[in-house]
Structures are given as structure tokens and as C-alpha cells.
Amino acid sequence: MKVYDAANIRNIALGGHSGAGKTQLAAALLYDTGTVSRFGKVDDGTTVTDYDEEEIARKHTLSASTAWCEWRKTKINLIDTPGMANFLSDARAALRVVDAAVVVVDAVAGAEVQTEKVWAEADGLGLPRLVVLNRLDRDRASLERALASLREACSRAVTPVQIPIGEEKAFKGVVDLVAMKAYTFSADNGAASEGPVPGDLQDAAQAARDALIEMVAEADDALMERFFEAGTLTQEELVAGLRTATMSGRIAPMVCTSAAANIGIPALLDAIVDYLPSAGERPIKALDAASGQEITRAVADTGPCSAFVWKTVADPFAGRVTLFRVMTGTLKSDSSVHNVTRDTTERLGHLMSMQGKTPTNVAELRAGDLGAVAKLKDTLTNDTLSDRSAGLKFPAIPFAEPVLSYAIEPRSRGDEDKISTAMHRLEEEDPTIRYARDPQTKELLLSGQGQLHIEVTVAKLKRRFGVEVNLKPPRIPYRETITAATEAHGRHKKQTGGHGQFGDCKIRVEPLPRGSEFEFVDDIFGGSIPRQYVPAVEKGIQDARLRGYLAGYPVVDFRATVFDGSFHPVDSNELSFKLAGSLAFKDAMARARPTILEPVMNVEIHAPSDYAGDLMGDLNGRRGRISGMDSRGSTTVIKAQVPMAEMLTYEQHLTSATGGRGSYHMEYSHYDEVPAHLQSKIVAAAKAERAGEAVEEV
Ligand SMILES: Nc1nc2c(ncn2[C@@H]2O[C@H](COP(=O)(O)OP(=O)(O)OP(=O)(O)O)[C@@H](O)[C@H]2O)c(=O)[nH]1
Ligand SMILES: [Mg+2]
């Protein structure tokens, strides 16, 4: 396979709202460039970039994947990213390794929720943007309406460089406003035929071209002067000015397509090559490996090599596939590199260029190129690979923390180990899930970005690793504690026949501050309990406190002091004192005014300001305490503390209340007392469960 220089590479990520046509567009780009011989269709499950079985079944991209094509001697690396909210982290990761975002927009719907999010993310990274107005063949598609909504929701910089020829089903080509030529496309292979601007579009095209020229002039002081002098710009000034304005983000050129009908694709390819930066034009940001200071480096394929790992794919057969961007120097097949992040050495096998899941081996990949390598030993997403002399490291992609947990139960006994191995692999592939056993409830918890994310993960577990599990809402890890100090007595005595048992202790219990768990104090003087039996008393109290008193949850945040007792020279033994400790604990609980504690979460909600009032009202209903509110543009950020038990169904509520515009994040904050009227419900539920278990055991 050919080796490309940075100057002849364009790295783009296709981003935008789900259903805008990103995957279909990738399929059209690959077909029209002759990269593949069959025109892949999302609806038939035959696209290159949605290759995963789960993606084919659901007709949605669930994970970013790469493909590449060649156009006018330029290699275009494209990353197709998911548009669904639960999977947006992958879009974020992809944006870190490309030089421009191609924002795909449905011409019927205009700007949608994820369009805005991708836009903002690209803005934060300083990425130039190209807008693809897709699905122009659909009923009610409208450039004017879509443009107005994009300018309102995303940026005034969105500027058409084409207008469509024909509307809705009759959409058949575009007028290029720079060349002032008409292009119509053959649906068979996308090929364009060039002609003059049709008479009925001449006025519209001229007006749109004038608007474009004005936008280009406004983006540059020197051009602005020229524009005022001459009343217009020359063709050369327009072409060069448009490119500069796109690179600086002052203009986001908009082109017109139908990815499904294969219209407008060659003109889009031209726009990618002409207006978007090459892989060598934007200096890369890195951290000095020794000092951690931010540094920038020019992209050059000479000098020490370095690469940044932005994604890992877990294939049950091929093993781990590592996706990276070569940042500096040239990476060679069959060489060794230093994993700077883990300080280990990795032996690289064949370097590959991926067409979806299909690799082509390449001898080397130069700075700016994207590639993959299989079977690395211990390299994971966010790692830096380099020559030892490179002396740099790339900042990690901040992946979203999970917001929601489900308990998972193996369908067949003995599958737990298999699940754990498979989940480990899936965690490598998807840094936004967590899999762990809850230390208190002992449940296996799978946490992710939302219900759909968790369902998809479970489906992958089944398809790829052959293990089936059931999902249930997680148990709330309640706890119990005491609110009063008291003294108590426990005596275990069994002295009828055979070897006797005798243990006897007096204890004092008192509440401790939240988070103190349990403290045991030995305050025995004068041998009322022999030394060797004191640990048995402690063990007895420990066991009993972990079994709970009110509803079976561990009792925490108290101190137990053993201060007196008695023994029998023959009948006393460890077991007897353990039982005495348990009995003393139960006796204490009866008078120490026990209560139930629940976990409270710190919740942060982002939503358009219009919804703020309703969302706060709802949080009150969930026993939430609002701790702060903040406006960021048209978004309101609400911070609150809400009991975990009230947040289990929050995702569904937020999605329906805000039409998918809201997002939230939560993390554990502290334990707090459950209001009395809810305690009785928890106690009743615990009793019912115990009764149920007893029945099951019979
Ligand atoms: N009529 C028409 N349908 C299109 C066009 N582009 C895509 N579609 C259809 O729209 C649906 C969604 O297309 P996808 O390419 O999967 O959309 P996506 O943006 O990748 O969606 P996610 O992967 O969920 O983010 C599919 O049924 C496509 O066939 C188009 O230009 N015209
Ligand atoms: Mg897709």
C-alpha cells in the first residue's frame, strides 16, 4: 500500500445527530472514490463503517470506526462516529485525532441536539468545520430552514458554498458558488457532469455567491479593504480567502448532498481537499514528558516518532486492535516502541490501514496519518507510543464517567468468571463503562452512560463472548446507624449436659460522625473477661453489625466499648464470647434509637434554560436539595444533592422532559438519614425479601 505524506492527507470525523446520514455518507464517499465496488447501504447492513453485528441490527453507529479513500492524490482518513447521546464519547475521542469536523445535518430537521454538542466540542478543540446538508432528496427538505436553525443553534459562520438543483425527490445536483457552475450527478457511480448555472437558479446563485464573498471578505482585514475598493473579490482572492477563513473557523462552508441517492459526493470530496487543512498544517499539542508542560510541535515525518492511541477494539478472535494517529516522525511495521504512559516496550507487528474492520498492511505510516495495529501487549486507549528520544506525551481524552448502574446476574451458574473476563475486554474498548462488584450489596454492577448503553453492552457480551445475563435495577446500599448512646448486656449460657458454654459481656455503644464505620475499644480492667476472649467479643459484635438490625443493612458510624463481663473457668470459650458479643449488640440496638442511612448523590444537570424551572420542581419532588445554578450561554447548569434511590429512573425523565436536550452526571456524595415515613417501607421490603428467600430455600 502507498505511503502518504501529511500534506496529502486529510483527517476528518463525520459527526452530528443520529440519523443525519453519517454512515451512509461514508459509504457513498468510499463508493464514489472507487475504494469499494459495492454501494453500501445502512438499511441493508452493508456499510463499511457499521460493521459490528449490533450496529447492523440496530441500524445505528455505536462505536467510532475508520475508513479511508483517495481523491485527487489525497488520502482522506474518515472516522464515522455515533450520533446517539449515550455513545457520544466516541465522537469526542475521534475529534481529538482529526484536523477537521465534517458536521452532517439532516436537511429536514436542521440543527438537532447532538449537532450542537458536536459543534461545541469541535469549537473547544479549535477544529475547522465543514457542514454537509444531507437528505436533500427528502420531502420537506429545505436549505433555508436548515441554515437558519444552524446559524441560530451553532454558529453564524455556517455559509453555503453550494445551492441545490431541484427540490425534494427532484434533487439532482448542486450549483457551486465559487466556480459558478452546475454539477449534476449520476446515481450509478456518483460521477459529475458539469454545465452552466440553470436559468431559474441564476438569481438565487448570484445572491448566495454575493453573500459568500461578503463573509469571506469579513474574515480578513486585507480582503475587506479590497472588497470595499472593488465591490467584489477576484476568483483567486475568493478561493484563497475561503480556505483561510475555513481554517480559522470564521467560515464553516456548507455543501449539499443526498448520501442515499449518491448526489453531491464528488463536490463534497473536492471541498474536503480544497478547504480543509492537511494533516500537516495544524501544529500538535503535547506535554513535555519530563516536566508535564504544554508544548507544540510541527508535524514532520523526520525525527523521533510518536503516536497517540485514541481507541481500542476488543475482538474475540483477532484480540486487541489499537487505533492511533502518528503525531511525529514515521512509525514502521515490525519495530519496537516505548509506551510512555506505562513505561513498557511494545513490539509492533504489521501496521494497518483499516477499512472498517478490514485491514490492509502498510510498511510505514508517516506523521499525520491514522492507522491500527493488532495484539499489543499492554497498550490501551489514551496511551502515548514513541521513540524513547521523543520526550513527549499526549494529553488524555477525558472520557465521561458513568451516570447509571444496573445489577447484572448470570443466566447460568458458573458464568461469573466468563463475564468478568469478557467485561474486562469490553472495558478496554469502552472507557465509559465500569464493571465492579458492590462491596456492600455484593451485586455485580454494570455502569454506563444510560440505559441504551448498558443494553448494548449486554448485547455485545452475548454476541461476542457468548454469555447471557439479566439486568435489574441495582440495590440501594442502605446502611444503618444509631442516634443515642446506651449500655447493654449479652450473656450466652448453655450448661445443661455435656460440655458447657459460658460467655458474658457488658458494652457501651455511642454514635460517631458519618464515615467513621466502626470502632471497637477494649476497656476491660481486672480480668472480668480473660484477655484471650476479648477479640471474640469484638468478632461477635462485628458479625452482628454487618447483618444489620432494622432491615439487614450494615450498622455503621458507632463505637462499641466492652467494659465488663464475667467468665466460667471451665465452660468459657471463644464461641461463647462471640455469641455474647452478638447478643450485647442486639440488646444495645434496641435502645440506641437506630435509624437507616441512604447514599446521596451530587447531581449536575445541563439543559436549555427554558427547562430549568420544571427540572428544579422535579428535583424537589425527588427530595433533592438544589445547591447551585449557573447560566452558560443558553444552557443552565443545575447542581443538586439527591438521594440515590430517587435517581434510578432519572435518565428517562430528563430525556422526555427536555426532548433529549438535557444531560446529567452524578457521583456519590455522602450518606444521610432516610426520612422516617420512608424507613418503614425499607424495613417492610427487607422483611418481604427475607420471607421470599426463606420460601425459595424450602
Ligand atoms: N432519503 C435519504 N435517506 C438517507 C440519506 N442519508 C441517509 N439516509 C437514511 O437515513 C437513515 C440513517 O442513516 P445513517 O447513515 O445510519 O445515519 P447516522 O448519522 O450514521 O446515524 P447514527 O449512526 O445513529 O449516528 C438510514 O436509513 C439511511 O438510509 C439521504 O441522503 N436521503
Ligand atoms: Mg452512523
XYZ file of C-alpha atoms and ligand atoms in Angstrom:
731
model
C 0.000 0.000 0.000
C 1.060 3.547 -0.800
C 2.600 5.742 1.879
C 1.241 9.289 2.175
C 2.827 12.491 3.476
C 0.957 14.777 5.842
C 0.488 17.339 3.070
C -1.513 14.752 1.118
C -3.683 13.587 3.992
C -6.988 14.963 5.264
C -8.256 13.575 8.556
C -11.942 14.169 9.123
C -14.536 12.982 11.612
C -18.141 12.686 10.472
C -20.149 13.999 13.407
C -23.707 15.058 14.073
C -27.116 13.965 15.243
C -28.192 10.338 14.920
C -29.915 9.635 11.629
C -28.395 12.598 9.769
C -26.709 10.101 7.453
C -23.058 9.982 8.568
C -22.634 6.272 7.968
C -24.474 6.402 4.655
C -22.284 9.335 3.652
C -19.135 7.367 4.494
C -20.473 4.551 2.304
C -21.046 6.976 -0.585
C -17.569 8.506 -0.219
C -15.959 5.066 -0.367
C -18.042 4.032 -3.353
C -17.596 7.160 -5.450
C -13.830 7.137 -4.933
C -13.738 3.552 -6.179
C -12.454 2.314 -2.811
C -15.197 -0.319 -2.665
C -17.035 -1.823 -5.608
C -20.437 -2.066 -3.954
C -22.515 0.899 -2.762
C -23.083 0.003 0.896
C -26.455 0.790 2.452
C -27.235 1.336 6.119
C -30.685 -0.108 5.560
C -29.220 -3.371 4.206
C -26.499 -3.569 6.829
C -23.776 -3.435 4.166
C -21.787 -0.315 5.036
C -18.058 -0.442 5.730
C -18.156 1.577 8.937
C -21.167 -0.013 10.712
C -19.677 -3.499 10.657
C -20.418 -4.625 14.184
C -23.359 -7.046 14.419
C -25.010 -4.862 16.998
C -24.730 -1.812 14.715
C -26.184 -3.741 11.787
C -29.067 -4.998 13.905
C -29.906 -1.581 15.303
C -29.033 0.486 12.189
C -27.080 2.912 14.334
C -23.397 3.543 14.817
C -22.431 2.525 18.344
C -18.694 2.902 18.118
C -16.377 5.073 16.021
C -14.676 3.334 13.111
C -12.270 4.429 10.439
C -12.045 4.106 6.679
C -10.046 5.876 4.006
C -10.219 6.765 0.346
C -8.132 8.610 -2.210
C -9.311 11.699 -4.078
C -7.097 13.832 -6.303
C -3.998 12.027 -4.951
C -5.016 12.923 -1.408
C -5.690 10.293 1.230
C -8.850 11.077 3.149
C -8.994 9.312 6.503
C -12.538 9.410 7.744
C -13.911 8.467 11.128
C -17.598 7.661 11.285
C -18.851 8.495 14.780
C -22.039 7.684 16.711
C -24.694 10.379 16.928
C -26.722 8.880 19.752
C -26.313 10.658 23.083
C -25.250 7.566 25.063
C -22.324 6.971 22.701
C -21.062 10.485 22.179
C -17.778 9.849 23.970
C -16.521 8.075 20.871
C -17.268 11.130 18.751
C -15.334 13.189 21.250
C -12.355 10.829 21.059
C -12.393 10.903 17.240
C -12.346 14.693 17.193
C -9.072 14.577 19.106
C -7.190 12.919 16.233
C -8.626 14.666 13.166
C -7.916 18.064 11.651
C -11.481 18.994 10.819
C -15.043 18.055 11.743
C -17.486 17.304 8.968
C -20.830 18.032 10.592
C -23.610 16.117 8.871
C -27.060 17.690 9.132
C -30.474 16.380 8.118
C -31.937 18.946 5.697
C -35.423 18.207 7.043
C -34.632 18.512 10.744
C -31.893 21.183 10.639
C -29.759 21.616 13.761
C -30.546 18.983 16.382
C -29.339 18.285 19.895
C -26.192 16.340 19.020
C -25.403 18.703 16.142
C -24.984 21.401 18.754
C -22.934 19.170 21.027
C -20.540 18.094 18.295
C -20.279 21.681 17.164
C -19.362 22.878 20.635
C -16.864 20.050 21.086
C -15.138 20.899 17.786
C -15.145 24.543 18.806
C -13.396 23.687 22.047
C -10.681 21.859 20.110
C -10.312 24.695 17.601
C -11.227 22.416 14.696
C -12.293 23.814 11.323
C -15.775 22.622 10.319
C -17.451 21.718 7.060
C -21.226 21.293 7.085
C -22.860 18.640 4.911
C -26.531 19.324 4.398
C -27.699 15.787 3.713
C -31.002 14.101 2.894
C -31.919 16.903 0.492
C -33.932 14.354 -1.505
C -36.462 14.033 1.287
C -39.889 15.634 1.483
C -39.788 18.976 3.279
C -36.021 19.282 2.967
C -35.070 22.950 2.980
C -31.716 24.673 2.758
C -33.160 27.941 4.063
C -34.786 26.450 7.133
C -31.831 24.217 7.978
C -29.396 27.095 7.522
C -31.439 29.369 9.780
C -31.535 26.742 12.522
C -27.800 26.035 12.213
C -26.972 29.722 12.436
C -29.175 30.051 15.477
C -28.066 26.904 17.319
C -24.444 26.505 16.198
C -22.852 29.488 14.556
C -23.299 32.414 12.185
C -20.195 31.072 10.430
C -22.213 28.448 8.530
C -22.163 29.636 4.908
C -23.394 27.776 1.817
C -20.774 27.273 -0.903
C -23.354 25.412 -2.977
C -27.091 25.569 -3.561
C -29.202 22.550 -4.531
C -30.552 21.955 -8.039
C -34.055 20.538 -7.764
C -36.045 20.065 -4.610
C -37.013 17.001 -2.604
C -37.331 13.958 -4.898
C -36.163 16.066 -7.840
C -32.876 16.977 -6.104
C -30.227 16.095 -8.637
C -27.189 18.295 -8.254
C -25.611 21.474 -6.954
C -24.530 24.888 -8.146
C -21.004 25.572 -6.931
C -20.994 29.209 -5.823
C -17.221 29.582 -6.105
C -16.884 28.262 -9.681
C -20.443 29.349 -10.586
C -21.024 26.067 -12.364
C -23.732 23.455 -12.120
C -22.964 19.819 -11.359
C -25.430 17.026 -11.739
C -24.632 13.511 -10.631
C -25.161 10.063 -11.948
C -26.845 7.946 -9.316
C -24.948 4.859 -10.552
C -21.430 5.892 -9.699
C -21.768 9.453 -8.481
C -19.896 10.849 -11.499
C -20.489 14.546 -12.044
C -21.341 16.319 -15.260
C -20.567 19.998 -15.413
C -22.728 22.685 -17.011
C -23.811 26.315 -16.797
C -25.986 27.505 -13.909
C -29.626 26.770 -14.878
C -31.581 29.910 -15.799
C -34.116 29.594 -12.990
C -31.333 29.426 -10.386
C -29.200 32.269 -11.673
C -30.584 34.970 -9.378
C -30.533 32.757 -6.333
C -26.993 31.601 -7.106
C -25.752 35.155 -7.624
C -27.304 36.311 -4.346
C -25.813 33.363 -2.457
C -22.418 33.976 -4.081
C -22.514 37.639 -3.061
C -23.300 36.627 0.499
C -20.392 34.170 0.433
C -17.992 36.802 -0.907
C -19.028 39.189 1.818
C -18.461 36.547 4.514
C -15.007 35.764 3.092
C -14.107 39.453 2.944
C -15.245 39.996 6.520
C -12.953 37.253 7.749
C -9.787 39.100 6.743
C -8.879 42.798 7.069
C -6.850 42.982 3.854
C -9.631 41.296 1.887
C -12.171 43.625 3.461
C -10.238 46.612 2.125
C -10.018 45.047 -1.336
C -13.740 44.322 -1.199
C -14.589 47.936 -0.371
C -12.340 49.227 -3.156
C -13.505 46.860 -5.889
C -17.011 45.999 -4.682
C -16.172 42.304 -5.030
C -13.272 39.821 -4.823
C -11.389 38.182 -7.665
C -11.772 34.451 -8.150
C -8.273 33.863 -6.700
C -8.997 36.019 -3.674
C -12.273 34.184 -3.104
C -10.713 30.709 -3.319
C -7.732 31.540 -1.097
C -9.834 33.613 1.286
C -12.425 30.873 1.707
C -9.744 28.359 2.608
C -8.130 30.689 5.165
C -11.487 31.588 6.682
C -12.411 27.903 6.988
C -9.116 27.077 8.662
C -9.583 29.857 11.212
C -13.196 28.867 11.848
C -14.566 32.195 10.634
C -16.493 30.306 7.968
C -17.952 26.817 8.065
C -18.676 26.071 4.399
C -21.872 24.160 3.747
C -22.294 21.683 0.876
C -25.422 19.834 -0.307
C -25.840 16.050 -0.637
C -28.050 13.047 -0.655
C -25.930 10.198 0.669
C -28.632 7.643 -0.048
C -29.210 8.786 -3.655
C -25.466 9.368 -4.182
C -25.794 13.041 -5.137
C -23.169 15.696 -4.473
C -20.428 13.359 -3.287
C -17.602 14.347 -5.707
C -18.251 18.023 -4.898
C -18.022 17.171 -1.202
C -14.713 15.378 -1.821
C -13.434 18.493 -3.611
C -14.496 20.661 -0.691
C -12.658 18.369 1.754
C -9.458 18.554 -0.286
C -9.740 22.268 -1.140
C -10.980 23.871 2.059
C -9.928 21.660 4.950
C -6.424 21.623 6.414
C -3.975 18.872 5.560
C -2.676 16.686 8.376
C 0.482 18.763 8.472
C -0.976 22.212 8.808
C -2.085 22.326 12.417
C 0.739 22.102 14.972
C 0.117 19.364 17.503
C -0.301 19.950 21.207
C 1.629 17.690 23.538
C 3.036 17.577 27.043
C 6.743 17.506 27.740
C 7.319 14.012 29.134
C 9.658 15.231 31.862
C 8.045 18.479 33.039
C 4.423 17.954 32.009
C 4.485 21.440 30.445
C 2.364 22.021 27.372
C 4.376 22.190 24.176
C 3.550 22.354 20.489
C 5.336 20.516 17.717
C 5.189 20.878 13.975
C 4.042 17.764 12.117
C 7.159 16.329 10.443
C 7.835 12.771 9.336
C 11.533 13.033 10.196
C 12.827 12.948 13.766
C 11.632 10.755 16.631
C 8.269 9.130 16.082
C 5.290 9.362 18.408
C 1.701 8.184 18.204
C -1.435 8.692 20.272
C -3.882 5.840 20.919
C -7.439 7.145 20.684
C -9.345 3.873 20.584
C -9.097 0.162 21.294
C -11.341 -2.512 19.763
C -11.874 -5.829 21.557
C -12.193 -8.573 19.000
C -12.739 -12.018 20.492
C -10.744 -13.589 17.636
C -8.188 -11.024 16.462
C -7.583 -9.848 20.027
C -6.961 -6.229 20.786
C -6.830 -3.780 17.880
C -5.244 -0.431 18.732
C -6.183 2.656 16.708
C -3.755 5.563 16.709
C -2.625 8.714 14.968
C 1.020 9.133 14.135
C 1.818 12.519 15.634
C 5.503 12.987 14.732
C 8.112 11.065 12.754
C 7.449 7.806 10.917
C 6.135 4.630 12.532
C 7.381 1.396 10.957
C 5.949 -2.126 10.892
C 7.892 -4.721 12.897
C 9.597 -2.197 15.114
C 9.686 -1.604 18.861
C 8.341 1.476 20.553
C 8.212 2.801 24.075
C 4.827 3.055 25.745
C 5.456 6.356 27.506
C 2.289 6.154 29.600
C 3.112 2.743 31.098
C 6.883 2.766 30.657
C 6.957 -0.547 28.834
C 8.246 -1.641 25.452
C 5.797 -2.695 22.767
C 6.721 -4.757 19.772
C 4.682 -3.638 16.764
C 3.680 -6.230 14.180
C 2.145 -5.144 10.894
C 0.847 -1.619 10.812
C -2.557 -1.458 9.168
C -4.910 0.964 7.478
C -8.456 -0.001 8.365
C -11.422 -0.077 6.031
C -13.977 -0.570 8.802
C -12.956 -3.940 10.192
C -10.823 -4.891 7.178
C -7.106 -4.204 7.497
C -4.551 -3.543 4.758
C -0.937 -3.897 5.837
C 1.356 -0.935 5.367
C 5.123 -0.799 5.740
C 5.098 2.554 7.496
C 2.809 5.389 8.478
C 4.018 8.960 8.484
C 3.225 11.855 10.806
C -0.387 12.902 10.411
C -1.695 9.523 9.244
C -4.193 7.310 11.075
C -3.579 3.599 11.475
C -4.022 0.494 13.564
C -2.013 -2.364 14.969
C -3.152 -5.666 16.469
C -2.156 -7.609 19.566
C -0.236 -5.046 21.555
C 0.666 -6.354 24.984
C -0.393 -3.650 27.373
C -1.232 -0.542 25.397
C -4.657 0.957 25.999
C -6.660 3.979 24.885
C -5.033 7.319 25.786
C -1.501 5.898 25.786
C 1.424 7.512 24.001
C 3.776 5.316 21.958
C 7.075 6.795 20.851
C 10.791 6.551 20.333
C 12.494 6.950 23.676
C 14.082 10.173 22.454
C 10.761 11.857 21.568
C 10.329 13.160 25.114
C 6.642 13.896 24.827
C 3.285 12.584 25.840
C -0.209 13.380 24.639
C -2.938 14.642 26.953
C -5.602 12.046 27.708
C -9.097 12.273 26.247
C -11.380 12.980 29.205
C -13.952 10.172 28.945
C -17.315 10.610 30.610
C -17.830 8.938 33.979
C -20.760 6.512 34.138
C -24.055 8.011 35.221
C -26.219 4.953 35.701
C -25.804 1.427 37.087
C -27.639 -1.833 36.645
C -27.118 -5.051 38.519
C -26.307 -8.000 36.293
C -26.989 -11.631 37.063
C -25.533 -14.510 35.056
C -28.253 -16.628 33.411
C -26.355 -19.781 34.152
C -24.452 -20.552 37.275
C -20.711 -20.603 36.903
C -20.691 -17.934 34.186
C -19.311 -15.320 36.540
C -15.686 -15.817 35.576
C -16.523 -15.713 31.893
C -18.469 -12.499 32.400
C -15.638 -10.937 34.277
C -13.072 -11.767 31.545
C -15.387 -10.508 28.789
C -16.329 -7.347 30.696
C -12.678 -6.615 31.183
C -12.197 -6.685 27.412
C -15.251 -4.516 26.837
C -13.983 -2.020 29.414
C -10.767 -1.716 27.411
C -12.789 -0.960 24.322
C -15.201 1.433 26.012
C -13.718 3.636 28.738
C -17.175 4.938 29.647
C -18.394 1.705 31.245
C -17.460 0.250 34.614
C -17.898 -3.232 35.898
C -17.433 -3.981 39.578
C -18.892 -5.860 42.488
C -20.582 -3.615 45.016
C -18.730 -4.338 48.245
C -21.867 -3.991 50.333
C -24.729 -5.439 48.324
C -22.387 -7.976 46.632
C -24.168 -7.364 43.350
C -22.274 -7.216 40.062
C -22.826 -3.705 38.803
C -22.530 -2.562 35.214
C -22.409 1.213 34.940
C -22.616 3.290 31.788
C -23.907 6.408 30.086
C -27.564 5.393 30.020
C -29.974 2.536 29.674
C -29.332 2.030 25.961
C -25.585 1.995 26.524
C -25.954 -0.709 29.156
C -28.309 -2.754 26.977
C -25.890 -2.554 24.063
C -23.005 -3.628 26.297
C -25.007 -6.624 27.473
C -25.871 -7.463 23.861
C -22.166 -7.350 22.939
C -21.455 -9.642 25.856
C -23.847 -12.153 24.364
C -22.900 -11.852 20.699
C -19.169 -11.626 21.057
C -18.487 -13.624 24.166
C -21.475 -15.926 24.337
C -22.569 -15.083 27.880
C -26.088 -14.121 28.781
C -27.089 -12.021 31.759
C -30.223 -10.494 33.247
C -30.374 -6.809 34.079
C -32.076 -5.409 37.140
C -32.063 -2.023 38.840
C -29.291 -2.039 41.424
C -29.999 -2.358 45.116
C -29.541 0.813 47.062
C -26.677 0.253 49.502
C -28.537 1.480 52.562
C -26.846 1.478 55.925
C -27.993 1.628 59.500
C -26.649 3.602 62.414
C -27.519 4.622 65.980
C -28.512 8.043 67.247
C -28.163 7.544 71.018
C -25.547 6.152 73.393
C -26.503 3.288 75.652
C -25.161 0.402 77.697
C -26.086 -3.187 77.019
C -25.539 -6.696 78.253
C -25.093 -10.000 76.452
C -24.852 -13.405 78.082
C -24.611 -16.772 76.414
C -25.057 -19.691 78.741
C -25.677 -23.345 77.995
C -24.735 -25.540 80.880
C -27.090 -28.451 80.663
C -25.406 -31.761 79.927
C -22.105 -32.350 78.165
C -19.527 -29.619 77.749
C -20.972 -26.266 78.853
C -20.786 -22.846 77.203
C -20.499 -19.550 79.024
C -19.775 -16.026 77.836
C -20.877 -12.739 79.329
C -20.090 -9.115 78.436
C -21.252 -5.572 79.002
C -20.782 -2.980 76.297
C -21.343 0.706 75.734
C -22.260 1.973 72.256
C -22.156 5.595 71.078
C -22.674 7.322 67.726
C -19.640 8.514 65.736
C -19.517 11.070 62.888
C -20.601 9.971 59.348
C -17.966 7.946 57.569
C -16.331 6.525 60.721
C -17.619 2.991 60.124
C -16.956 1.051 63.329
C -14.589 1.326 66.248
C -14.032 -1.240 68.974
C -12.481 -0.352 72.334
C -11.250 -2.823 74.929
C -11.855 -1.261 78.347
C -11.610 -4.389 80.496
C -9.725 -3.963 83.775
C -9.079 -6.595 86.379
C -9.710 -9.591 84.156
C -13.514 -9.712 84.272
C -13.125 -11.146 80.780
C -9.834 -13.006 80.171
C -7.581 -11.308 77.540
C -7.857 -14.116 75.028
C -11.664 -13.787 74.798
C -11.864 -10.030 74.123
C -11.248 -10.451 70.354
C -14.124 -12.966 70.305
C -16.448 -10.316 71.755
C -15.322 -7.927 69.038
C -15.886 -10.566 66.365
C -19.396 -11.186 67.707
C -20.270 -7.506 67.514
C -18.700 -7.230 64.033
C -20.683 -10.143 62.649
C -23.916 -8.884 64.119
C -23.453 -5.290 62.943
C -22.806 -6.432 59.376
C -26.026 -8.449 59.433
C -27.911 -5.275 60.394
C -30.694 -4.692 62.845
C -33.628 -2.852 61.275
C -33.565 -4.016 57.671
C -30.480 -6.138 57.230
C -28.052 -3.357 56.233
C -24.655 -2.931 57.938
C -24.667 -0.773 61.048
C -22.010 1.926 60.811
C -20.633 5.050 62.459
C -20.568 3.916 66.056
C -18.121 2.884 68.729
C -18.590 -0.216 70.902
C -16.632 -0.389 74.157
C -16.537 -3.579 76.169
C -16.088 -2.598 79.831
C -17.190 -5.536 81.932
C -18.236 -9.169 81.918
C -17.747 -12.496 83.618
C -16.451 -15.965 82.768
C -16.522 -19.560 83.843
C -13.175 -21.319 84.375
C -14.271 -24.470 82.512
C -17.230 -23.602 80.261
C -15.982 -20.325 78.781
C -14.595 -20.483 75.243
C -14.256 -18.259 72.159
C -17.563 -19.233 70.620
C -19.438 -18.383 73.804
C -17.922 -14.894 73.972
C -18.637 -14.332 70.312
C -22.272 -15.152 70.892
C -22.297 -12.940 73.984
C -20.936 -10.067 71.844
C -23.718 -10.555 69.286
C -26.363 -10.630 71.985
C -24.960 -7.478 73.609
C -25.053 -5.727 70.249
C -28.700 -6.628 69.701
C -29.550 -5.530 73.198
C -27.820 -2.201 72.551
C -29.636 -1.624 69.280
C -32.982 -1.948 70.986
C -32.259 1.214 72.959
C -29.763 3.164 70.806
C -32.520 4.567 68.564
C -31.350 3.008 65.317
C -32.074 4.641 62.004
C -31.472 3.986 58.265
C -28.987 5.901 56.106
C -29.110 6.275 52.332
C -26.497 7.341 49.765
C -26.953 10.874 48.468
C -25.558 11.821 45.073
C -24.072 15.040 43.762
C -26.001 15.629 40.576
C -25.148 18.106 37.838
C -27.697 18.731 35.116
C -27.135 20.669 31.891
C -30.210 21.740 29.956
C -31.506 24.662 27.918
C -32.572 27.423 30.307
C -36.251 27.131 29.302
C -36.450 23.842 31.166
C -34.707 24.992 34.354
C -37.921 25.722 36.292
C -39.520 22.365 35.531
C -36.325 20.451 36.253
C -35.908 22.108 39.640
C -39.525 21.397 40.529
C -38.944 17.771 39.645
C -35.780 17.629 41.778
C -37.766 18.876 44.758
C -40.185 16.026 44.208
C -37.192 13.677 44.335
C -36.189 15.017 47.759
C -33.334 16.895 46.106
C -31.605 19.934 47.543
C -30.518 22.450 44.920
C -27.016 23.648 45.743
C -26.313 25.894 42.809
C -27.455 27.237 39.481
C -25.419 28.754 36.740
C -26.005 30.027 33.205
C -23.626 29.191 30.387
C -24.987 30.849 27.286
C -28.450 29.451 26.762
C -27.666 26.444 28.952
C -28.464 26.270 32.632
C -26.339 24.137 34.918
C -28.189 22.917 37.990
C -26.297 21.368 40.885
C -28.169 19.415 43.489
C -27.881 16.698 46.091
C -30.428 13.963 45.581
C -30.869 10.563 47.269
C -29.681 7.744 45.005
C -32.999 5.938 45.403
C -34.747 8.835 43.648
C -32.336 8.917 40.702
C -32.739 5.384 39.331
C -35.191 6.491 36.650
C -33.838 9.975 36.092
C -32.473 9.379 32.599
C -35.908 8.626 31.140
C -37.401 11.619 32.903
C -34.715 14.045 31.737
C -34.878 12.801 28.150
C -38.636 13.151 27.904
C -38.793 16.434 29.837
C -36.205 18.144 27.626
C -36.727 16.391 24.297
C -33.250 14.892 24.631
C -31.582 18.275 25.163
C -30.642 17.737 28.779
C -27.753 15.700 30.095
C -26.680 14.868 33.612
C -23.895 13.417 35.598
C -23.835 12.133 39.139
C -21.441 10.802 41.703
C -21.660 9.610 45.271
C -21.526 12.368 47.866
C -22.390 11.132 51.355
C -24.827 9.145 53.498
C -27.798 10.819 55.089
C -30.714 9.722 57.242
C -33.785 8.405 55.422
C -36.967 10.300 56.457
C -38.989 8.282 58.965
C -42.015 7.651 56.717
C -39.767 6.021 54.107
C -37.868 3.922 56.635
C -40.864 1.748 57.335
C -41.090 0.935 53.609
C -37.448 -0.130 53.511
C -37.966 -2.288 56.587
C -41.089 -3.861 55.074
C -39.306 -4.534 51.782
C -36.407 -6.192 53.617
C -38.852 -8.390 55.556
C -40.694 -9.383 52.395
C -37.407 -10.255 50.731
C -36.282 -12.381 53.643
C -39.618 -14.191 53.613
C -39.204 -14.723 49.864
C -35.727 -16.146 50.337
C -36.968 -18.454 53.052
C -39.649 -19.755 50.684
C -37.113 -20.229 47.885
C -34.828 -22.236 50.125
C -37.594 -24.634 51.104
N -33.612 9.738 1.833
C -32.414 9.718 2.357
N -32.126 8.878 3.351
C -30.891 8.907 3.876
C -29.886 9.772 3.402
N -28.770 9.566 4.113
C -29.043 8.600 4.999
N -30.332 8.201 4.852
C -31.027 7.174 5.632
O -31.152 7.651 6.950
C -31.002 6.606 7.896
C -29.884 6.936 8.845
O -28.663 6.988 8.160
P -27.285 6.711 8.868
O -26.220 6.920 7.853
O -27.302 5.433 9.574
O -27.283 7.881 9.948
P -26.150 8.197 11.015
O -25.970 9.666 11.019
O -24.954 7.388 10.749
O -26.844 7.758 12.384
P -26.133 7.218 13.739
O -25.198 6.158 13.343
O -27.227 6.755 14.614
O -25.436 8.412 14.330
C -30.753 5.357 7.086
O -31.975 4.700 6.917
C -30.254 5.899 5.761
O -30.542 5.043 4.670
C -30.228 10.654 2.338
O -29.428 11.462 1.865
N -31.504 10.582 1.847
Mg -23.952 6.044 11.774
